[in-house]
């Protein structure tokens, strides 16, 4: 990305060691907004809030705690900060005012001054890293010039993601549709349920098994249940023959019944979880035991990946099941830090088992931390608010994270469809309805809408796959908040009602520090703006950034730089393409193309600009692309009807996918 | 209380210092229940939970955090523990299982074993005190014999309260009715509003002023607003002439406009709160400045006490306004510890100003910590769930705390009455409805029920005053959970519904570790069982401990040792008196008796036992009782109709209150 001027004067950053740990202070500008801190559900702009960056398996409150509490943030001043620490730490993001402040806010009389604020504007951000006697702080510049520009926010994030090794490129099938079957399902029942997708012509690539595939679960054995899966190899093979990959649920707590238990026991922490041991996977010996077992029993017979659960147990809220902060591990690590990195450790081990077989994986994980952008894992949660899910989708991009707003269950068909539309416009499109028995055909009158929604996901695969390739090579998050698209804060205008009133019981300090970030729409790939509808809505306001925008399905043009009201039927999730957007689409198929299988493309060009889309292609499954076995095809359009494709770089003769292209020019004035 | 055998073998307690602090471990028995941890709203029995004992101004979650997070607990094995630390600390109350456990729970298969538990039963309680290299642990024995007995739980609590200096004896007027007026009210409006009580014949003793009495508030000046209160002394005097005491709201954050600001500045912490300084009141010099100002400007002109707000700002949830953990104070204390004790420090300073004038005070405070039982302060909260309020009333007694389930507002007249009944059967009976404009006459059709409810409070004053004297001299909490009355856990039988089901979104780990403690009824004074009704209810189940019980108003007998269904009209809060209970009642009056004013008593005897009630008497206002100027009168009944009063101890000729006694024998079989 080239050199960049320092976005903050290093001398503006102060730090000292106190008896409680390391304290870092840095200046904040008056209108500065602060984004990031990992997978955040409750707000987008964290200015004025105290953020506790601690794993939490049940992050219902606006504290900063979450499954993936990254000590990383990016500000509207065009720089990003990473604190290199595994400690649960606290960031006072302008929530604490120092008496020696250079620009102190003025005291106000709450009794009769309407401008009184519960959190006065602070000109300092402070970080407390408990126990540590110093810490490394990374500062990422935004735009190359060091000045604020349209891309300064995105550029700072890109530098962080590239510093983390670049974003992950999943296997092509990972971008298909995912479905999970009952904890009690056996091999035959699983196959029968999967075949329903084929019989009903609903695309599906991945079938997930829940804890019942283990011979013992909670804690786990990592071995197949002989009762439910007597011949795992044959099961995985017969699923593969019908185009289904198998994903296995697991967690890190090893059952006394697991064959590897005795081997792992010397590496166990002092405390058990559900009566299973918690191995110290910072030790290579322990990691090697798990990796070997996984390779032998799962990866080598064709299992495609894992869903790694419960690496995020917190102490603060929710159930008390995780090892405590004072737990000790053989490496000397305490429970507090181990909790922060357990998700990363499990990702490393499982990823390695696939890498050694030269195949890619994509899985799910409930917790991660900084530096995990290149890991082939998508985050999920037991929370379930649809709006929180969309907000998390917006926020995840700030920190180089992937998040699935999975569909689990719904009170009504309408809610089911609206949630399905969101998950189909996300990094991982999954129905995880096994607990309630919810399937794509649970609302029979709406099955055709369900089908067409999942078909849209399948058709977008070439576009999304290219977006992930740009994530890998250029560090551009494939799903991004509007602020990353705009390069600056993207907010609603607060109304009087938003600012609210004092209420002695529900809001004793008034409503304050509200977040007006636009957090219910986001960018998917280079040029599609997604504005999901929520149950109960038949229309919504959508903010279109400056420039022209075109409805995805019809090409109807809208002027940007404003909010528009947009109505949509139940069968439509509002999608807008920016001027100059080129969208390569694939025909509907039951599952993703295999290596070398040729698919024709429909290439849609929107708007009147001269433009290029960089289409990425490789075999879609192996790690051969890492050795250069991939190609980029530049799709050119000149804004009228002249379009062409041009092979740009690193082409070779491997098993590529894209064949014939049909071009469509989409533009209408409605 | 005499000697007691050690309830735990000291060698069963293990402790070590880790890099993160001090860890203490102690054994737990299989059926052991754990109560206490200060003012807890969310549960009563904490076994199986992790408790974070950190102040929190908005304690909505079941984490252990609260306004008064005492590192003190009492167990059903008949002992209590106090950890002497101002650090926010964590107690794993059987929520963490050690791999080296002597009685480890067995691993279970969650897939098909209904007995699988999210938190397996641990045989160890662990405490982590961050940063500390050791700590003092106090162990309080229960019954004198060291064996479990009916009183073992209560005795352990009593020892702790006596160790804290004994419970507080409030002035008599403190047990009257309290009302708070608008933040904008001036002297004239306050007097006018107070007179409504007299005009409507509703008893009232205390009128509270909210922040607007200050010349500057949030942060505060501690000086009277010249605009609203041009002549404070005349105002307080004219209020006193009509029988009203004045209580002043305040908080610890000093406005730059306060005359004492410059004097306090050298003692300020590094961080401001609402742009006011936070003085280090562990330093006697700083405390003396505030005490002197309070004495001169408030106490000496007759102000009766304070409502000390916002000494409990937390970092974890709610608004971000408190100084941060890394704040430093001139004494060397950090913000984390200062927050834990700020409430106690403010209580000490204000109490001293009254003590020096030889008068008692009673006030409100939003935070306290261990050892505060003797302080003349009652806790309150911005939370407002009626059931949580009653649970807090039950729980407060375990830790030697007083709590007011204040009435603020209500959606319906019914809710208003039900909440009023609860607050009138609590340590401090208060309507704090100024923000919503709610007054006792806000529901005109129900004014007579409101009046009779507040009148009941007034009539009970001799009974309650004696209960507080027993709190002071014997350490018996005047308001107690049923477990303290029974000497052992007092619980409901869980139904299948209680145990609940797995739900992938609302209860992903199932419902577990539920608390079946009876937490919706409690003991008030020696012998009255209070079973409040909640809005929407016309009857409820009441658990009556073994023995006979009598309805307070009618004397109707019920057999105990069982749950009974009890229906009551809107005008009744169900009250039951235990067999042998003697209740001295006073005639209704506008406000509490002044020193030497004589009041006749109606003495009610319930049941058939021979029994004695120890009636306490003194001048009701000054500190003369501390020098022995008080008397105890033993009221005897023999279970038939022979009753007499007998002066028992420490009588003298000071300004006593109780005159003629009329005896009533209450017993009927319905």
mmCIF file with all atom_site columns, C-alpha atoms in Angstrom, chain A residues 217-362:
data_model
loop_
_atom_site.group_PDB
_atom_site.id
_atom_site.type_symbol
_atom_site.label_atom_id
_atom_site.label_alt_id
_atom_site.label_comp_id
_atom_site.label_asym_id
_atom_site.label_entity_id
_atom_site.label_seq_id
_atom_site.pdbx_PDB_ins_code
_atom_site.Cartn_x
_atom_site.Cartn_y
_atom_site.Cartn_z
_atom_site.occupancy
_atom_site.B_iso_or_equiv
_atom_site.pdbx_formal_charge
_atom_site.auth_seq_id
_atom_site.auth_comp_id
_atom_site.auth_asym_id
_atom_site.auth_atom_id
_atom_site.pdbx_PDB_model_num
ATOM 1   C CA . UNK A 1 217 ? -20.306 -34.753 24.104 1.00 0.00 ? 217 UNK A CA 1
ATOM 2   C CA . UNK A 1 218 ? -20.085 -31.907 26.616 1.00 0.00 ? 218 UNK A CA 1
ATOM 3   C CA . UNK A 1 219 ? -17.224 -32.684 27.264 1.00 0.00 ? 219 UNK A CA 1
ATOM 4   C CA . UNK A 1 220 ? -16.277 -34.229 23.951 1.00 0.00 ? 220 UNK A CA 1
ATOM 5   C CA . UNK A 1 221 ? -14.487 -37.303 22.678 1.00 0.00 ? 221 UNK A CA 1
ATOM 6   C CA . UNK A 1 222 ? -13.841 -36.124 19.065 1.00 0.00 ? 222 UNK A CA 1
ATOM 7   C CA . UNK A 1 223 ? -14.703 -39.696 18.100 1.00 0.00 ? 223 UNK A CA 1
ATOM 8   C CA . UNK A 1 224 ? -17.720 -40.718 16.043 1.00 0.00 ? 224 UNK A CA 1
ATOM 9   C CA . UNK A 1 225 ? -20.722 -42.170 17.814 1.00 0.00 ? 225 UNK A CA 1
ATOM 10  C CA . UNK A 1 226 ? -20.758 -45.840 16.816 1.00 0.00 ? 226 UNK A CA 1
ATOM 11  C CA . UNK A 1 227 ? -24.489 -45.906 17.337 1.00 0.00 ? 227 UNK A CA 1
ATOM 12  C CA . UNK A 1 228 ? -25.337 -42.955 15.083 1.00 0.00 ? 228 UNK A CA 1
ATOM 13  C CA . UNK A 1 229 ? -22.410 -43.040 12.663 1.00 0.00 ? 229 UNK A CA 1
ATOM 14  C CA . UNK A 1 230 ? -21.169 -46.643 12.459 1.00 0.00 ? 230 UNK A CA 1
ATOM 15  C CA . UNK A 1 231 ? -19.186 -46.020 9.218  1.00 0.00 ? 231 UNK A CA 1
ATOM 16  C CA . UNK A 1 232 ? -18.105 -42.381 9.146  1.00 0.00 ? 232 UNK A CA 1
ATOM 17  C CA . UNK A 1 233 ? -16.016 -42.720 6.009  1.00 0.00 ? 233 UNK A CA 1
ATOM 18  C CA . UNK A 1 234 ? -18.894 -44.188 4.006  1.00 0.00 ? 234 UNK A CA 1
ATOM 19  C CA . UNK A 1 235 ? -21.219 -41.546 5.398  1.00 0.00 ? 235 UNK A CA 1
ATOM 20  C CA . UNK A 1 236 ? -18.983 -38.640 4.405  1.00 0.00 ? 236 UNK A CA 1
ATOM 21  C CA . UNK A 1 237 ? -18.413 -40.206 0.997  1.00 0.00 ? 237 UNK A CA 1
ATOM 22  C CA . UNK A 1 238 ? -22.079 -40.732 0.255  1.00 0.00 ? 238 UNK A CA 1
ATOM 23  C CA . UNK A 1 239 ? -22.848 -37.157 1.325  1.00 0.00 ? 239 UNK A CA 1
ATOM 24  C CA . UNK A 1 240 ? -20.070 -35.912 -0.966 1.00 0.00 ? 240 UNK A CA 1
ATOM 25  C CA . UNK A 1 241 ? -21.497 -37.868 -3.866 1.00 0.00 ? 241 UNK A CA 1
ATOM 26  C CA . UNK A 1 242 ? -24.650 -35.853 -3.551 1.00 0.00 ? 242 UNK A CA 1
ATOM 27  C CA . UNK A 1 243 ? -22.719 -32.592 -3.323 1.00 0.00 ? 243 UNK A CA 1
ATOM 28  C CA . UNK A 1 244 ? -22.722 -32.078 0.464  1.00 0.00 ? 244 UNK A CA 1
ATOM 29  C CA . UNK A 1 245 ? -19.758 -31.231 2.678  1.00 0.00 ? 245 UNK A CA 1
ATOM 30  C CA . UNK A 1 246 ? -19.781 -32.224 6.334  1.00 0.00 ? 246 UNK A CA 1
ATOM 31  C CA . UNK A 1 247 ? -19.061 -29.725 9.115  1.00 0.00 ? 247 UNK A CA 1
ATOM 32  C CA . UNK A 1 248 ? -18.526 -31.042 12.649 1.00 0.00 ? 248 UNK A CA 1
ATOM 33  C CA . UNK A 1 249 ? -19.446 -29.244 15.856 1.00 0.00 ? 249 UNK A CA 1
ATOM 34  C CA . UNK A 1 250 ? -16.877 -29.428 18.661 1.00 0.00 ? 250 UNK A CA 1
ATOM 35  C CA . UNK A 1 251 ? -15.477 -27.550 21.633 1.00 0.00 ? 251 UNK A CA 1
ATOM 36  C CA . UNK A 1 252 ? -12.092 -27.678 23.434 1.00 0.00 ? 252 UNK A CA 1
ATOM 37  C CA . UNK A 1 253 ? -13.089 -29.615 26.569 1.00 0.00 ? 253 UNK A CA 1
ATOM 38  C CA . UNK A 1 254 ? -11.847 -33.172 26.459 1.00 0.00 ? 254 UNK A CA 1
ATOM 39  C CA . UNK A 1 255 ? -13.954 -35.960 27.927 1.00 0.00 ? 255 UNK A CA 1
ATOM 40  C CA . UNK A 1 256 ? -12.352 -38.605 30.145 1.00 0.00 ? 256 UNK A CA 1
ATOM 41  C CA . UNK A 1 257 ? -13.871 -40.983 27.552 1.00 0.00 ? 257 UNK A CA 1
ATOM 42  C CA . UNK A 1 258 ? -11.822 -39.474 24.704 1.00 0.00 ? 258 UNK A CA 1
ATOM 43  C CA . UNK A 1 259 ? -8.971  -41.746 23.548 1.00 0.00 ? 259 UNK A CA 1
ATOM 44  C CA . UNK A 1 260 ? -6.623  -38.725 23.599 1.00 0.00 ? 260 UNK A CA 1
ATOM 45  C CA . UNK A 1 261 ? -7.600  -37.756 27.171 1.00 0.00 ? 261 UNK A CA 1
ATOM 46  C CA . UNK A 1 262 ? -4.705  -39.494 28.921 1.00 0.00 ? 262 UNK A CA 1
ATOM 47  C CA . UNK A 1 263 ? -2.239  -38.100 26.418 1.00 0.00 ? 263 UNK A CA 1
ATOM 48  C CA . UNK A 1 264 ? -3.557  -34.564 26.923 1.00 0.00 ? 264 UNK A CA 1
ATOM 49  C CA . UNK A 1 265 ? -3.875  -34.760 30.717 1.00 0.00 ? 265 UNK A CA 1
ATOM 50  C CA . UNK A 1 266 ? -0.316  -33.532 31.421 1.00 0.00 ? 266 UNK A CA 1
ATOM 51  C CA . UNK A 1 267 ? -1.164  -30.362 29.461 1.00 0.00 ? 267 UNK A CA 1
ATOM 52  C CA . UNK A 1 268 ? -4.453  -29.670 31.238 1.00 0.00 ? 268 UNK A CA 1
ATOM 53  C CA . UNK A 1 269 ? -5.274  -26.459 33.079 1.00 0.00 ? 269 UNK A CA 1
ATOM 54  C CA . UNK A 1 270 ? -6.077  -26.587 36.786 1.00 0.00 ? 270 UNK A CA 1
ATOM 55  C CA . UNK A 1 271 ? -9.842  -26.366 36.192 1.00 0.00 ? 271 UNK A CA 1
ATOM 56  C CA . UNK A 1 272 ? -12.234 -28.549 34.263 1.00 0.00 ? 272 UNK A CA 1
ATOM 57  C CA . UNK A 1 273 ? -15.121 -27.431 32.067 1.00 0.00 ? 273 UNK A CA 1
ATOM 58  C CA . UNK A 1 274 ? -18.199 -29.676 32.163 1.00 0.00 ? 274 UNK A CA 1
ATOM 59  C CA . UNK A 1 275 ? -15.882 -32.201 33.807 1.00 0.00 ? 275 UNK A CA 1
ATOM 60  C CA . UNK A 1 276 ? -13.599 -32.257 30.778 1.00 0.00 ? 276 UNK A CA 1
ATOM 61  C CA . UNK A 1 277 ? -10.027 -30.984 30.772 1.00 0.00 ? 277 UNK A CA 1
ATOM 62  C CA . UNK A 1 278 ? -9.061  -27.716 29.081 1.00 0.00 ? 278 UNK A CA 1
ATOM 63  C CA . UNK A 1 279 ? -5.702  -28.384 27.386 1.00 0.00 ? 279 UNK A CA 1
ATOM 64  C CA . UNK A 1 280 ? -3.030  -25.743 27.098 1.00 0.00 ? 280 UNK A CA 1
ATOM 65  C CA . UNK A 1 281 ? -2.881  -25.399 23.323 1.00 0.00 ? 281 UNK A CA 1
ATOM 66  C CA . UNK A 1 282 ? -0.155  -22.787 23.480 1.00 0.00 ? 282 UNK A CA 1
ATOM 67  C CA . UNK A 1 283 ? 2.081   -25.841 23.943 1.00 0.00 ? 283 UNK A CA 1
ATOM 68  C CA . UNK A 1 284 ? 2.991   -27.398 20.565 1.00 0.00 ? 284 UNK A CA 1
ATOM 69  C CA . UNK A 1 285 ? 2.938   -30.890 22.085 1.00 0.00 ? 285 UNK A CA 1
ATOM 70  C CA . UNK A 1 286 ? -0.685  -30.543 23.132 1.00 0.00 ? 286 UNK A CA 1
ATOM 71  C CA . UNK A 1 287 ? -1.716  -28.946 19.841 1.00 0.00 ? 287 UNK A CA 1
ATOM 72  C CA . UNK A 1 288 ? -0.042  -31.765 17.914 1.00 0.00 ? 288 UNK A CA 1
ATOM 73  C CA . UNK A 1 289 ? -2.098  -34.397 19.740 1.00 0.00 ? 289 UNK A CA 1
ATOM 74  C CA . UNK A 1 290 ? -5.385  -32.762 18.787 1.00 0.00 ? 290 UNK A CA 1
ATOM 75  C CA . UNK A 1 291 ? -4.262  -32.020 15.225 1.00 0.00 ? 291 UNK A CA 1
ATOM 76  C CA . UNK A 1 292 ? -3.163  -35.604 14.639 1.00 0.00 ? 292 UNK A CA 1
ATOM 77  C CA . UNK A 1 293 ? -6.430  -37.000 15.970 1.00 0.00 ? 293 UNK A CA 1
ATOM 78  C CA . UNK A 1 294 ? -8.488  -34.576 13.852 1.00 0.00 ? 294 UNK A CA 1
ATOM 79  C CA . UNK A 1 295 ? -6.479  -35.354 10.724 1.00 0.00 ? 295 UNK A CA 1
ATOM 80  C CA . UNK A 1 296 ? -6.871  -39.106 11.165 1.00 0.00 ? 296 UNK A CA 1
ATOM 81  C CA . UNK A 1 297 ? -10.489 -39.260 12.198 1.00 0.00 ? 297 UNK A CA 1
ATOM 82  C CA . UNK A 1 298 ? -12.048 -36.341 10.296 1.00 0.00 ? 298 UNK A CA 1
ATOM 83  C CA . UNK A 1 299 ? -9.968  -34.514 7.717  1.00 0.00 ? 299 UNK A CA 1
ATOM 84  C CA . UNK A 1 300 ? -8.564  -37.606 6.015  1.00 0.00 ? 300 UNK A CA 1
ATOM 85  C CA . UNK A 1 301 ? -12.021 -39.076 5.465  1.00 0.00 ? 301 UNK A CA 1
ATOM 86  C CA . UNK A 1 302 ? -13.276 -35.883 3.835  1.00 0.00 ? 302 UNK A CA 1
ATOM 87  C CA . UNK A 1 303 ? -14.805 -33.800 6.626  1.00 0.00 ? 303 UNK A CA 1
ATOM 88  C CA . UNK A 1 304 ? -14.769 -30.190 5.411  1.00 0.00 ? 304 UNK A CA 1
ATOM 89  C CA . UNK A 1 305 ? -14.456 -28.215 8.617  1.00 0.00 ? 305 UNK A CA 1
ATOM 90  C CA . UNK A 1 306 ? -15.560 -27.463 12.166 1.00 0.00 ? 306 UNK A CA 1
ATOM 91  C CA . UNK A 1 307 ? -17.909 -25.391 14.199 1.00 0.00 ? 307 UNK A CA 1
ATOM 92  C CA . UNK A 1 308 ? -15.827 -24.509 17.261 1.00 0.00 ? 308 UNK A CA 1
ATOM 93  C CA . UNK A 1 309 ? -18.125 -23.705 20.139 1.00 0.00 ? 309 UNK A CA 1
ATOM 94  C CA . UNK A 1 310 ? -17.666 -22.333 23.637 1.00 0.00 ? 310 UNK A CA 1
ATOM 95  C CA . UNK A 1 311 ? -14.189 -20.910 23.321 1.00 0.00 ? 311 UNK A CA 1
ATOM 96  C CA . UNK A 1 312 ? -15.594 -17.719 24.812 1.00 0.00 ? 312 UNK A CA 1
ATOM 97  C CA . UNK A 1 313 ? -16.946 -18.561 28.229 1.00 0.00 ? 313 UNK A CA 1
ATOM 98  C CA . UNK A 1 314 ? -17.024 -15.438 30.292 1.00 0.00 ? 314 UNK A CA 1
ATOM 99  C CA . UNK A 1 315 ? -17.258 -14.870 33.964 1.00 0.00 ? 315 UNK A CA 1
ATOM 100 C CA . UNK A 1 316 ? -19.297 -11.753 33.886 1.00 0.00 ? 316 UNK A CA 1
ATOM 101 C CA . UNK A 1 317 ? -22.687 -12.654 32.620 1.00 0.00 ? 317 UNK A CA 1
ATOM 102 C CA . UNK A 1 318 ? -24.539 -15.727 31.520 1.00 0.00 ? 318 UNK A CA 1
ATOM 103 C CA . UNK A 1 319 ? -23.855 -19.216 32.700 1.00 0.00 ? 319 UNK A CA 1
ATOM 104 C CA . UNK A 1 320 ? -20.869 -20.042 34.845 1.00 0.00 ? 320 UNK A CA 1
ATOM 105 C CA . UNK A 1 321 ? -19.120 -22.822 33.004 1.00 0.00 ? 321 UNK A CA 1
ATOM 106 C CA . UNK A 1 322 ? -15.730 -21.533 31.869 1.00 0.00 ? 322 UNK A CA 1
ATOM 107 C CA . UNK A 1 323 ? -12.486 -22.071 33.759 1.00 0.00 ? 323 UNK A CA 1
ATOM 108 C CA . UNK A 1 324 ? -11.904 -19.132 36.102 1.00 0.00 ? 324 UNK A CA 1
ATOM 109 C CA . UNK A 1 325 ? -9.451  -16.246 35.737 1.00 0.00 ? 325 UNK A CA 1
ATOM 110 C CA . UNK A 1 326 ? -7.129  -17.778 38.329 1.00 0.00 ? 326 UNK A CA 1
ATOM 111 C CA . UNK A 1 327 ? -6.885  -21.100 36.481 1.00 0.00 ? 327 UNK A CA 1
ATOM 112 C CA . UNK A 1 328 ? -3.278  -21.965 35.663 1.00 0.00 ? 328 UNK A CA 1
ATOM 113 C CA . UNK A 1 329 ? -2.020  -23.713 32.564 1.00 0.00 ? 329 UNK A CA 1
ATOM 114 C CA . UNK A 1 330 ? 1.263   -25.623 32.239 1.00 0.00 ? 330 UNK A CA 1
ATOM 115 C CA . UNK A 1 331 ? 2.777   -22.871 30.078 1.00 0.00 ? 331 UNK A CA 1
ATOM 116 C CA . UNK A 1 332 ? 2.231   -20.431 32.938 1.00 0.00 ? 332 UNK A CA 1
ATOM 117 C CA . UNK A 1 333 ? -0.724  -18.707 31.304 1.00 0.00 ? 333 UNK A CA 1
ATOM 118 C CA . UNK A 1 334 ? -3.661  -17.805 33.539 1.00 0.00 ? 334 UNK A CA 1
ATOM 119 C CA . UNK A 1 335 ? -7.323  -18.430 32.783 1.00 0.00 ? 335 UNK A CA 1
ATOM 120 C CA . UNK A 1 336 ? -8.023  -14.772 32.043 1.00 0.00 ? 336 UNK A CA 1
ATOM 121 C CA . UNK A 1 337 ? -5.614  -14.660 29.132 1.00 0.00 ? 337 UNK A CA 1
ATOM 122 C CA . UNK A 1 338 ? -6.293  -18.212 27.949 1.00 0.00 ? 338 UNK A CA 1
ATOM 123 C CA . UNK A 1 339 ? -9.952  -17.309 27.514 1.00 0.00 ? 339 UNK A CA 1
ATOM 124 C CA . UNK A 1 340 ? -9.008  -14.380 25.273 1.00 0.00 ? 340 UNK A CA 1
ATOM 125 C CA . UNK A 1 341 ? -7.017  -16.561 22.876 1.00 0.00 ? 341 UNK A CA 1
ATOM 126 C CA . UNK A 1 342 ? -8.627  -20.004 23.135 1.00 0.00 ? 342 UNK A CA 1
ATOM 127 C CA . UNK A 1 343 ? -10.645 -19.411 19.975 1.00 0.00 ? 343 UNK A CA 1
ATOM 128 C CA . UNK A 1 344 ? -7.551  -18.436 18.017 1.00 0.00 ? 344 UNK A CA 1
ATOM 129 C CA . UNK A 1 345 ? -5.649  -21.480 19.272 1.00 0.00 ? 345 UNK A CA 1
ATOM 130 C CA . UNK A 1 346 ? -8.412  -23.858 18.180 1.00 0.00 ? 346 UNK A CA 1
ATOM 131 C CA . UNK A 1 347 ? -8.568  -22.162 14.760 1.00 0.00 ? 347 UNK A CA 1
ATOM 132 C CA . UNK A 1 348 ? -4.830  -22.587 14.310 1.00 0.00 ? 348 UNK A CA 1
ATOM 133 C CA . UNK A 1 349 ? -4.858  -26.296 15.129 1.00 0.00 ? 349 UNK A CA 1
ATOM 134 C CA . UNK A 1 350 ? -7.796  -27.192 12.940 1.00 0.00 ? 350 UNK A CA 1
ATOM 135 C CA . UNK A 1 351 ? -6.655  -25.023 10.035 1.00 0.00 ? 351 UNK A CA 1
ATOM 136 C CA . UNK A 1 352 ? -3.284  -26.786 10.103 1.00 0.00 ? 352 UNK A CA 1
ATOM 137 C CA . UNK A 1 353 ? -4.870  -30.204 9.685  1.00 0.00 ? 353 UNK A CA 1
ATOM 138 C CA . UNK A 1 354 ? -6.450  -29.043 6.407  1.00 0.00 ? 354 UNK A CA 1
ATOM 139 C CA . UNK A 1 355 ? -3.412  -27.139 5.164  1.00 0.00 ? 355 UNK A CA 1
ATOM 140 C CA . UNK A 1 356 ? -1.284  -30.248 5.435  1.00 0.00 ? 356 UNK A CA 1
ATOM 141 C CA . UNK A 1 357 ? -3.757  -31.979 3.124  1.00 0.00 ? 357 UNK A CA 1
ATOM 142 C CA . UNK A 1 358 ? -3.571  -29.010 0.719  1.00 0.00 ? 358 UNK A CA 1
ATOM 143 C CA . UNK A 1 359 ? -7.292  -28.324 0.953  1.00 0.00 ? 359 UNK A CA 1
ATOM 144 C CA . UNK A 1 360 ? -9.047  -25.224 2.144  1.00 0.00 ? 360 UNK A CA 1
ATOM 145 C CA . UNK A 1 361 ? -11.595 -25.294 4.933  1.00 0.00 ? 361 UNK A CA 1
ATOM 146 C CA . UNK A 1 362 ? -14.274 -22.929 6.120  1.00 0.00 ? 362 UNK A CA 1
#
